[in-house]
PDB file of C-alpha atoms in Angstrom:
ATOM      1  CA  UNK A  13     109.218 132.900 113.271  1.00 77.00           C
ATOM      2  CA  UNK A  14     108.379 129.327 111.940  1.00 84.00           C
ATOM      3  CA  UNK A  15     107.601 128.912 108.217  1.00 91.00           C
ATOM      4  CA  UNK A  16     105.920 125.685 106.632  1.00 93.00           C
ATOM      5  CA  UNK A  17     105.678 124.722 103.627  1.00 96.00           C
ATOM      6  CA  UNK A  18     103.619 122.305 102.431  1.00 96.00           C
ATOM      7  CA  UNK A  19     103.322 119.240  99.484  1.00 91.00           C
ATOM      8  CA  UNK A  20     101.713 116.387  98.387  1.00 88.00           C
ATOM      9  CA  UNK A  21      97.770 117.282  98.052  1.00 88.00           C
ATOM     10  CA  UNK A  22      96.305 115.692  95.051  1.00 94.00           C
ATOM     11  CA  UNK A  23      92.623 114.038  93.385  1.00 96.00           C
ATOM     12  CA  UNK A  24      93.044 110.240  94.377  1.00 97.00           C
ATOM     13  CA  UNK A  25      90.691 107.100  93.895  1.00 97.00           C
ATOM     14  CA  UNK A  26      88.342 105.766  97.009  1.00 98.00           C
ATOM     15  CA  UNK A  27      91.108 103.217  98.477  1.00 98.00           C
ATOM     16  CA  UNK A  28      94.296 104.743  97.398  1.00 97.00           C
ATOM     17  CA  UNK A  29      96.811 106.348  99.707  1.00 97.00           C
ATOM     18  CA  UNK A  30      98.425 109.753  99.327  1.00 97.00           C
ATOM     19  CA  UNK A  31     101.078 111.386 101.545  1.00 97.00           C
ATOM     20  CA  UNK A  32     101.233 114.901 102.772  1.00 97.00           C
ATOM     21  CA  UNK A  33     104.720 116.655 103.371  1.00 97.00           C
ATOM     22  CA  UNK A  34     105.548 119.555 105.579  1.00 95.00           C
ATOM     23  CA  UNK A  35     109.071 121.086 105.654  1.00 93.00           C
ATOM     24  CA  UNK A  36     109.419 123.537 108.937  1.00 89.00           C
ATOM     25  CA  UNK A  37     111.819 126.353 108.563  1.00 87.00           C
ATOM     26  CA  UNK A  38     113.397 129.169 110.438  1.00 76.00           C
ATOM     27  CA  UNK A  39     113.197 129.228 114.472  1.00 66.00           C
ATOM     28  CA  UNK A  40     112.767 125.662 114.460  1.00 63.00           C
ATOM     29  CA  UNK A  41     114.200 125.366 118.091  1.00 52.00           C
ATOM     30  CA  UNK A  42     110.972 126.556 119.482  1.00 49.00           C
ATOM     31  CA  UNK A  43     109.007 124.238 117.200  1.00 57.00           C
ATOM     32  CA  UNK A  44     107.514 121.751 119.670  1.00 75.00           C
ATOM     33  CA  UNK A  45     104.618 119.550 118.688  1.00 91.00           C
ATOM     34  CA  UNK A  46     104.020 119.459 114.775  1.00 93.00           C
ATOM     35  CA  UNK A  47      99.711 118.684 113.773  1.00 96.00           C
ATOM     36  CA  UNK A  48      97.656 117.874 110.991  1.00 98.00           C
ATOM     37  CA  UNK A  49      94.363 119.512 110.483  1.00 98.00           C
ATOM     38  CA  UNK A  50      91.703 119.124 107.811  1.00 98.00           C
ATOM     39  CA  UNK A  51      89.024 121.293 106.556  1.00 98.00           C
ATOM     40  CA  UNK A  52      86.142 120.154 104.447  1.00 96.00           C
ATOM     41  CA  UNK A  53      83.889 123.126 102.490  1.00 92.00           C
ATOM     42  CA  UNK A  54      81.168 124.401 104.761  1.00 94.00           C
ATOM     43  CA  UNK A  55      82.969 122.618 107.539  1.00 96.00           C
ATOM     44  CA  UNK A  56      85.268 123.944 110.585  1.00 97.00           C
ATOM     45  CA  UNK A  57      88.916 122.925 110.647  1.00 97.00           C
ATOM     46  CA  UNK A  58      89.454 119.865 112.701  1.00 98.00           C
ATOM     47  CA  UNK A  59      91.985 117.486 113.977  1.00 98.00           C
ATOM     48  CA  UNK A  60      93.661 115.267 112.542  1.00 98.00           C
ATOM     49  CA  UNK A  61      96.780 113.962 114.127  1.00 97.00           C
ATOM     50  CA  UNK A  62     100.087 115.529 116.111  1.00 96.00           C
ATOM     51  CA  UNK A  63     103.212 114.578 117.500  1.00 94.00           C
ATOM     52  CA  UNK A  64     105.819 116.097 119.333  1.00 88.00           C
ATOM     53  CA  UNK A  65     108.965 116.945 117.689  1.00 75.00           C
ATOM     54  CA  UNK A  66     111.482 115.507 119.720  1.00 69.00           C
ATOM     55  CA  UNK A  67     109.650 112.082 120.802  1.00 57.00           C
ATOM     56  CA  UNK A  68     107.749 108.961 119.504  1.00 73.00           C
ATOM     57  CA  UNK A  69     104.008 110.038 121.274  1.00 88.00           C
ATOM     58  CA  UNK A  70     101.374 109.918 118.421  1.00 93.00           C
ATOM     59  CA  UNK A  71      97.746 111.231 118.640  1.00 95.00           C
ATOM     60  CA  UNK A  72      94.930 110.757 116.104  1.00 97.00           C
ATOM     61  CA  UNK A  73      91.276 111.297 115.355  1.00 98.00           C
ATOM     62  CA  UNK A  74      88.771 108.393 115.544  1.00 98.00           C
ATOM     63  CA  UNK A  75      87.944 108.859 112.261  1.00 97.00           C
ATOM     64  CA  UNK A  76      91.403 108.164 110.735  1.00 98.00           C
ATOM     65  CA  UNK A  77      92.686 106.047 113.509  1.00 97.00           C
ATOM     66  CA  UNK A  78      94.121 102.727 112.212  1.00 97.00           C
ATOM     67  CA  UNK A  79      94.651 104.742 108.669  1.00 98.00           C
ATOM     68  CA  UNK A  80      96.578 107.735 108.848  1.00 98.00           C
ATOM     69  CA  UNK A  81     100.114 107.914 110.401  1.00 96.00           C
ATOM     70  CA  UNK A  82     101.674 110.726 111.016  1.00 95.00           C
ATOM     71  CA  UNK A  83     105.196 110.390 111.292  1.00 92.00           C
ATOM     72  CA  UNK A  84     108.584 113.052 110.986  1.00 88.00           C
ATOM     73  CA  UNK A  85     111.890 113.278 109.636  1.00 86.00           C
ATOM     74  CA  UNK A  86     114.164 115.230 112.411  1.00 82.00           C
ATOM     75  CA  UNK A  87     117.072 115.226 110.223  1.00 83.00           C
ATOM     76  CA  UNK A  88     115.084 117.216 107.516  1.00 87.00           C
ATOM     77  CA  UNK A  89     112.674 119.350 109.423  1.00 86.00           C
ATOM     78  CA  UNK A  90     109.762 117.802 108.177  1.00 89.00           C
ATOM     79  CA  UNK A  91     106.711 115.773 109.284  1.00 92.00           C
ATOM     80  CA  UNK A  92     104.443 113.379 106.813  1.00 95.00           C
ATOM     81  CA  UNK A  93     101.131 112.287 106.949  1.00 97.00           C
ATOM     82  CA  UNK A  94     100.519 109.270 105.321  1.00 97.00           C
ATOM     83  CA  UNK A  95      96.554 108.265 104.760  1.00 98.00           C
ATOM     84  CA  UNK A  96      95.946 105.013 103.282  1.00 98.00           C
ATOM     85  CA  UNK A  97      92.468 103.483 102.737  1.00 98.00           C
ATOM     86  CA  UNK A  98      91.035 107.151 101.175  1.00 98.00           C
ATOM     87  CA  UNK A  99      87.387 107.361 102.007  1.00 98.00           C
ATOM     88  CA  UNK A 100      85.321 110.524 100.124  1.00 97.00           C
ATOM     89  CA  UNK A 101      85.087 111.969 103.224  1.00 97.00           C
ATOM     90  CA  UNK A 102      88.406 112.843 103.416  1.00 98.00           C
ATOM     91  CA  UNK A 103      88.086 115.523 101.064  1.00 97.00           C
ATOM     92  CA  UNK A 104      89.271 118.612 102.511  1.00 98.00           C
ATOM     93  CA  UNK A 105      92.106 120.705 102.407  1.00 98.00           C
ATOM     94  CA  UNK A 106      94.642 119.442 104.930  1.00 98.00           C
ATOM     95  CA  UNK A 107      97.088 121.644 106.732  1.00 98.00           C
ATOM     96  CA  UNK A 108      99.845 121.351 108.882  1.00 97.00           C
ATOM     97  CA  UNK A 109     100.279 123.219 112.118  1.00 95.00           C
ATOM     98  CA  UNK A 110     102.838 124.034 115.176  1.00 92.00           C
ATOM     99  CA  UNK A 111     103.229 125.070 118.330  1.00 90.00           C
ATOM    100  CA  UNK A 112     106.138 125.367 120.753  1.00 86.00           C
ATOM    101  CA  UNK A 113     104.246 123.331 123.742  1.00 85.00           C
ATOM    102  CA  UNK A 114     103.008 120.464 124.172  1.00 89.00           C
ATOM    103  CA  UNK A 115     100.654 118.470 121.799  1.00 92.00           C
ATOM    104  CA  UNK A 116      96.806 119.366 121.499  1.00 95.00           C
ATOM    105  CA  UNK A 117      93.988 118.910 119.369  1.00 96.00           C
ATOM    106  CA  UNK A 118      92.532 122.549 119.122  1.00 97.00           C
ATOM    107  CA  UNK A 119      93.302 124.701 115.898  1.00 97.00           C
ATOM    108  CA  UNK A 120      93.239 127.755 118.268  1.00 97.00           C
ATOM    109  CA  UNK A 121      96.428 126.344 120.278  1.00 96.00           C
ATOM    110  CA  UNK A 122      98.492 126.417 116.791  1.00 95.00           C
ATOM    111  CA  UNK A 123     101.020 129.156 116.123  1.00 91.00           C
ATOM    112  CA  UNK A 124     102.112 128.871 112.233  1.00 92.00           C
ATOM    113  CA  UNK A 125      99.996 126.820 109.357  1.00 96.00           C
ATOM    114  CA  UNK A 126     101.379 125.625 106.130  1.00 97.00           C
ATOM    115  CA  UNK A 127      99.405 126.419 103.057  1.00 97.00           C
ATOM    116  CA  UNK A 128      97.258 123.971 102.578  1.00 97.00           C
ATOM    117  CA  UNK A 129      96.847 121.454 100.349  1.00 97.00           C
ATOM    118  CA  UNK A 130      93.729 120.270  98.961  1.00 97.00           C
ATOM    119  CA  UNK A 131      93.058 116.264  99.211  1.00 98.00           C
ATOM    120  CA  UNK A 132      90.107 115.320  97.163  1.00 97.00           C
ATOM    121  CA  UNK A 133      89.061 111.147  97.709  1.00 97.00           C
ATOM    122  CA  UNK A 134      86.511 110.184  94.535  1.00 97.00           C
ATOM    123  CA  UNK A 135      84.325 107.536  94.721  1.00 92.00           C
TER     124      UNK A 135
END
């Protein structure tokens, strides 16, 4: 069993940057590739960005490509997501994700989910 936790979700300012923590816990040997995944109201959850636990491969969305990086902390069990350049559509509660195999960009491959944590970008 895998738990996440996560931090970080807040209101911020159109052009400000915020940054998302998730601390894994418990069999962490299986835990693999580590995602983020957002999910606006009246919207279905979608990808954000992943990375595998043990390497330097990054994967991201086109729509946050070039502002998001998602980045982890071995030592600590725990992967960030840094977004800079907020846009309003960025609003959505943001969640972090695992899976023991390799990295992939459907919710439906995920294992365990954090929380949530609710990201709202005002104009």
């Amino acid at each position: 069993q895998v738990q996440l936790v996560q931090s970080g979700g807040e209101l911020v300012q159109a052009g400000g940057s915020l940054r998302l923590s998730c601390v894994a816990s418990g069999r962490t040997f299986r835990t693999y590739t580590m995602a983020w995944f957002r999910q606006a109201p009246g919207k279905e959850r979608e990808f954000v960005a992943a990375t595998k636990w043990s390497g330097s491969s990054t994967y991201y969305a086109n729509s946050v490509e070039g502002r998001f990086t998602i980045s982890r902390d071995n030592t600590k069990n725990t992967v960030y997501l840094q977004m800079n350049s907020l846009k309003p559509e960025d609003t959505a509660v943001y969640y972090c994700a695992s899976r023991g195999g390799p990295t992939s960009r459907y919710s439906d491959d995920y294992n365990y989910w954090g929380q949530g944590a609710q990201v709202t970008v005002s104009s």
